[in-house]
Amino acid sequence: MAIAPHRSERNALCDLFTRVGPAAPTLCEGWATSDLATHLVVRERKPLAALGLVLPLFAAGLERTMKRTSKEKTYDGLVALVRSGPPSLLRPFDAPMNMSEYFIHHEDVRRGGGDTTPRPESDIADVEEALWKSMGRGSRLLTRSLASTGLDLVHSDGRVVHARSGEQAATLTGRPGEIALYLSGRKAAAHVEVGGPPEAAAALRDARFGI
């Protein structure tokens, strides 16, 4: 039986965590692999602390929880918790919560050492199709920092998601995984093409994405 894309990315990330060890670099500024593993455990298993990811009021509590968790758990223990999946209460929401999350963090570790080469398209076709479908549902939220500038996301196969409307619309063209990385703030590592009217394209290049 085929493994669901969000689950295969989780497993692949955990395999990579184990292979590179706790001190490997990632694309998350200031974080090694041990920090990223801690983040994933806290995000899924400490919901009150995880509010600090999006609400400044809870940021100090998140930092304390991250430090405590990293002291209480070994690196192998953290990876095992990540691999086991979310708690039972959250499992029905695993795919929508974690498809993009685990693809992006898998790439954070893969590309953290400086090699930003994408994985072969044929190896992750199901993963990228799932990412594309999730962009159709959530792209407006992801691109809210563009304000009045429009944006069309253009799949490398020609499909288009109209992420935002505006007087002028930029275009972001590439494979779904590369678009996902760009919209999550990993612009330098993403293999995409920015197009559209000059002002709109400049707004896209200057926009701050990610949490």
GROMACS .gro file of C-alpha atoms in nm:
model
  211
    1MET     CA    1   0.000   0.000   0.000
    2ALA     CA    2   0.137   0.341  -0.098
    3ILE     CA    3   0.232   0.578   0.182
    4ALA     CA    4   0.047   0.910   0.180
    5PRO     CA    5   0.264   1.202   0.066
    6HIS     CA    6   0.258   1.385   0.400
    7ARG     CA    7   0.363   1.066   0.575
    8SER     CA    8   0.639   0.986   0.327
    9GLU     CA    9   0.787   1.333   0.380
   10ARG     CA   10   0.775   1.287   0.757
   11ASN     CA   11   0.955   0.953   0.729
   12ALA     CA   12   1.211   1.089   0.483
   13LEU     CA   13   1.287   1.384   0.710
   14CYS     CA   14   1.334   1.154   1.010
   15ASP     CA   15   1.565   0.928   0.808
   16LEU     CA   16   1.766   1.236   0.713
   17PHE     CA   17   1.771   1.363   1.073
   18THR     CA   18   1.922   1.030   1.179
   19ARG     CA   19   2.174   1.026   0.895
   20VAL     CA   20   2.313   1.380   0.944
   21GLY     CA   21   2.297   1.399   1.324
   22PRO     CA   22   2.197   1.677   1.564
   23ALA     CA   23   2.445   1.948   1.459
   24ALA     CA   24   2.383   1.965   1.084
   25PRO     CA   25   2.294   2.305   0.935
   26THR     CA   26   1.946   2.389   0.808
   27LEU     CA   27   1.788   2.669   0.607
   28CYS     CA   28   1.621   2.792   0.928
   29GLU     CA   29   1.852   3.073   1.036
   30GLY     CA   30   2.030   2.992   1.360
   31TRP     CA   31   1.892   2.638   1.383
   32ALA     CA   32   2.072   2.310   1.357
   33THR     CA   33   1.887   1.982   1.306
   34SER     CA   34   1.839   1.935   1.682
   35ASP     CA   35   1.658   2.271   1.701
   36LEU     CA   36   1.436   2.181   1.408
   37ALA     CA   37   1.346   1.843   1.560
   38THR     CA   38   1.259   2.019   1.886
   39HIS     CA   39   1.040   2.266   1.697
   40LEU     CA   40   0.846   1.985   1.532
   41VAL     CA   41   0.785   1.805   1.862
   42VAL     CA   42   0.666   2.123   2.035
   43ARG     CA   43   0.448   2.224   1.739
   44GLU     CA   44   0.257   1.893   1.748
   45ARG     CA   45   0.260   1.808   2.116
   46LYS     CA   46   0.258   2.141   2.303
   47PRO     CA   47  -0.031   2.336   2.144
   48LEU     CA   48  -0.037   2.622   2.394
   49ALA     CA   49   0.335   2.684   2.354
   50ALA     CA   50   0.303   2.649   1.976
   51LEU     CA   51   0.079   2.956   1.972
   52GLY     CA   52   0.405   3.147   2.005
   53LEU     CA   53   0.479   3.059   1.643
   54VAL     CA   54   0.211   3.303   1.529
   55LEU     CA   55   0.124   3.519   1.833
   56PRO     CA   56   0.398   3.739   1.984
   57LEU     CA   57   0.225   3.730   2.323
   58PHE     CA   58   0.315   3.360   2.353
   59ALA     CA   59   0.667   3.383   2.208
   60ALA     CA   60   0.845   3.376   2.545
   61GLY     CA   61   0.651   3.069   2.651
   62LEU     CA   62   0.742   2.897   2.327
   63GLU     CA   63   1.110   2.969   2.381
   64ARG     CA   64   1.096   2.826   2.735
   65THR     CA   65   0.918   2.515   2.613
   66MET     CA   66   1.170   2.466   2.333
   67LYS     CA   67   1.460   2.487   2.579
   68ARG     CA   68   1.296   2.254   2.828
   69THR     CA   69   1.207   1.999   2.561
   70SER     CA   70   1.559   1.997   2.418
   71LYS     CA   71   1.700   1.930   2.766
   72GLU     CA   72   1.449   1.658   2.853
   73LYS     CA   73   1.477   1.463   2.528
   74THR     CA   74   1.774   1.316   2.351
   75TYR     CA   75   1.809   1.390   1.981
   76ASP     CA   76   1.714   1.031   1.897
   77GLY     CA   77   1.414   1.063   2.127
   78LEU     CA   78   1.300   1.380   1.951
   79VAL     CA   79   1.333   1.216   1.609
   80ALA     CA   80   1.135   0.914   1.731
   81LEU     CA   81   0.853   1.142   1.848
   82VAL     CA   82   0.848   1.323   1.515
   83ARG     CA   83   0.839   0.992   1.328
   84SER     CA   84   0.550   0.859   1.539
   85GLY     CA   85   0.319   1.130   1.405
   86PRO     CA   86   0.084   1.370   1.579
   87PRO     CA   87  -0.112   1.281   1.893
   88SER     CA   88  -0.436   1.091   1.832
   89LEU     CA   89  -0.649   1.404   1.865
   90LEU     CA   90  -0.469   1.568   1.573
   91ARG     CA   91  -0.430   1.267   1.345
   92PRO     CA   92  -0.743   1.341   1.140
   93PHE     CA   93  -0.580   1.674   1.050
   94ASP     CA   94  -0.233   1.534   0.978
   95ALA     CA   95  -0.240   1.588   0.601
   96PRO     CA   96  -0.369   1.949   0.591
   97MET     CA   97  -0.152   2.050   0.888
   98ASN     CA   98   0.168   1.882   0.780
   99MET     CA   99   0.197   1.833   0.405
  100SER     CA  100   0.376   2.163   0.344
  101GLU     CA  101   0.538   2.165   0.688
  102TYR     CA  102   0.725   1.841   0.640
  103PHE     CA  103   0.819   1.899   0.278
  104ILE     CA  104   0.965   2.239   0.365
  105HIS     CA  105   1.153   2.116   0.669
  106HIS     CA  106   1.282   1.815   0.478
  107GLU     CA  107   1.426   2.059   0.226
  108ASP     CA  108   1.557   2.279   0.509
  109VAL     CA  109   1.782   1.989   0.609
  110ARG     CA  110   1.858   1.867   0.255
  111ARG     CA  111   1.962   2.213   0.138
  112GLY     CA  112   2.105   2.341   0.465
  113GLY     CA  113   2.461   2.265   0.365
  114GLY     CA  114   2.439   2.487   0.058
  115ASP     CA  115   2.334   2.245  -0.218
  116THR     CA  116   1.990   2.370  -0.324
  117THR     CA  117   1.940   2.111  -0.600
  118PRO     CA  118   1.575   1.998  -0.606
  119ARG     CA  119   1.493   1.631  -0.586
  120PRO     CA  120   1.417   1.466  -0.921
  121GLU     CA  121   1.063   1.547  -1.029
  122SER     CA  122   0.979   1.181  -1.088
  123ASP     CA  123   1.077   1.090  -0.731
  124ILE     CA  124   0.826   1.322  -0.566
  125ALA     CA  125   0.544   1.358  -0.817
  126ASP     CA  126   0.278   1.262  -0.561
  127VAL     CA  127   0.427   1.496  -0.301
  128GLU     CA  128   0.430   1.791  -0.541
  129GLU     CA  129   0.075   1.721  -0.655
  130ALA     CA  130  -0.039   1.731  -0.292
  131LEU     CA  131   0.154   2.055  -0.240
  132TRP     CA  132  -0.011   2.208  -0.544
  133LYS     CA  133  -0.358   2.121  -0.416
  134SER     CA  134  -0.277   2.273  -0.077
  135MET     CA  135  -0.161   2.596  -0.244
  136GLY     CA  136  -0.497   2.627  -0.409
  137ARG     CA  137  -0.658   2.625  -0.066
  138GLY     CA  138  -0.417   2.844   0.128
  139SER     CA  139  -0.226   3.067  -0.111
  140ARG     CA  140  -0.411   3.387  -0.023
  141LEU     CA  141  -0.308   3.357   0.342
  142LEU     CA  142   0.051   3.273   0.247
  143THR     CA  143   0.077   3.582   0.026
  144ARG     CA  144  -0.102   3.835   0.247
  145SER     CA  145   0.213   4.050   0.275
  146LEU     CA  146   0.175   4.146  -0.092
  147ALA     CA  147  -0.121   4.368   0.002
  148SER     CA  148  -0.254   4.525  -0.321
  149THR     CA  149  -0.027   4.337  -0.563
  150GLY     CA  150  -0.181   4.041  -0.741
  151LEU     CA  151  -0.007   3.705  -0.778
  152ASP     CA  152  -0.051   3.406  -1.006
  153LEU     CA  153   0.125   3.083  -0.916
  154VAL     CA  154   0.217   2.899  -1.234
  155HIS     CA  155   0.293   2.527  -1.219
  156SER     CA  156   0.575   2.412  -1.445
  157ASP     CA  157   0.313   2.208  -1.634
  158GLY     CA  158   0.111   2.524  -1.708
  159ARG     CA  159  -0.160   2.508  -1.442
  160VAL     CA  160  -0.233   2.835  -1.262
  161VAL     CA  161  -0.355   2.927  -0.915
  162HIS     CA  162  -0.475   3.287  -0.882
  163ALA     CA  163  -0.334   3.351  -0.537
  164ARG     CA  164  -0.423   3.720  -0.512
  165SER     CA  165  -0.606   3.978  -0.720
  166GLY     CA  166  -0.466   4.325  -0.776
  167GLU     CA  167  -0.429   4.604  -1.027
  168GLN     CA  168  -0.103   4.442  -1.135
  169ALA     CA  169  -0.020   4.074  -1.092
  170ALA     CA  170   0.320   3.916  -1.057
  171THR     CA  171   0.379   3.556  -1.161
  172LEU     CA  172   0.575   3.291  -0.977
  173THR     CA  173   0.657   2.994  -1.199
  174GLY     CA  174   0.812   2.663  -1.105
  175ARG     CA  175   0.757   2.319  -0.964
  176PRO     CA  176   0.513   2.313  -0.669
  177GLY     CA  177   0.786   2.231  -0.421
  178GLU     CA  178   0.995   2.525  -0.531
  179ILE     CA  179   0.696   2.760  -0.512
  180ALA     CA  180   0.621   2.628  -0.162
  181LEU     CA  181   0.977   2.704  -0.054
  182TYR     CA  182   0.962   3.055  -0.198
  183LEU     CA  183   0.633   3.135  -0.025
  184SER     CA  184   0.765   3.002   0.306
  185GLY     CA  185   1.052   3.251   0.302
  186ARG     CA  186   1.324   3.030   0.151
  187LYS     CA  187   1.360   3.254  -0.153
  188ALA     CA  188   1.733   3.208  -0.203
  189ALA     CA  189   1.699   2.830  -0.211
  190ALA     CA  190   1.396   2.812  -0.440
  191HIS     CA  191   1.425   2.747  -0.814
  192VAL     CA  192   1.149   2.970  -0.953
  193GLU     CA  193   1.098   3.243  -1.210
  194VAL     CA  194   0.947   3.577  -1.108
  195GLY     CA  195   0.758   3.759  -1.383
  196GLY     CA  196   0.487   4.011  -1.459
  197PRO     CA  197   0.491   4.391  -1.479
  198PRO     CA  198   0.812   4.534  -1.329
  199GLU     CA  199   0.642   4.695  -1.027
  200ALA     CA  200   0.450   4.378  -0.943
  201ALA     CA  201   0.757   4.159  -0.988
  202ALA     CA  202   0.959   4.392  -0.763
  203ALA     CA  203   0.687   4.376  -0.497
  204LEU     CA  204   0.703   3.996  -0.506
  205ARG     CA  205   1.080   3.992  -0.476
  206ASP     CA  206   1.067   4.237  -0.182
  207ALA     CA  207   0.777   4.074   0.004
  208ARG     CA  208   0.853   3.900   0.332
  209PHE     CA  209   0.705   3.552   0.346
  210GLY     CA  210   0.703   3.291   0.618
  211ILE     CA  211   0.626   3.309   0.988
   0.00000   0.00000   0.00000
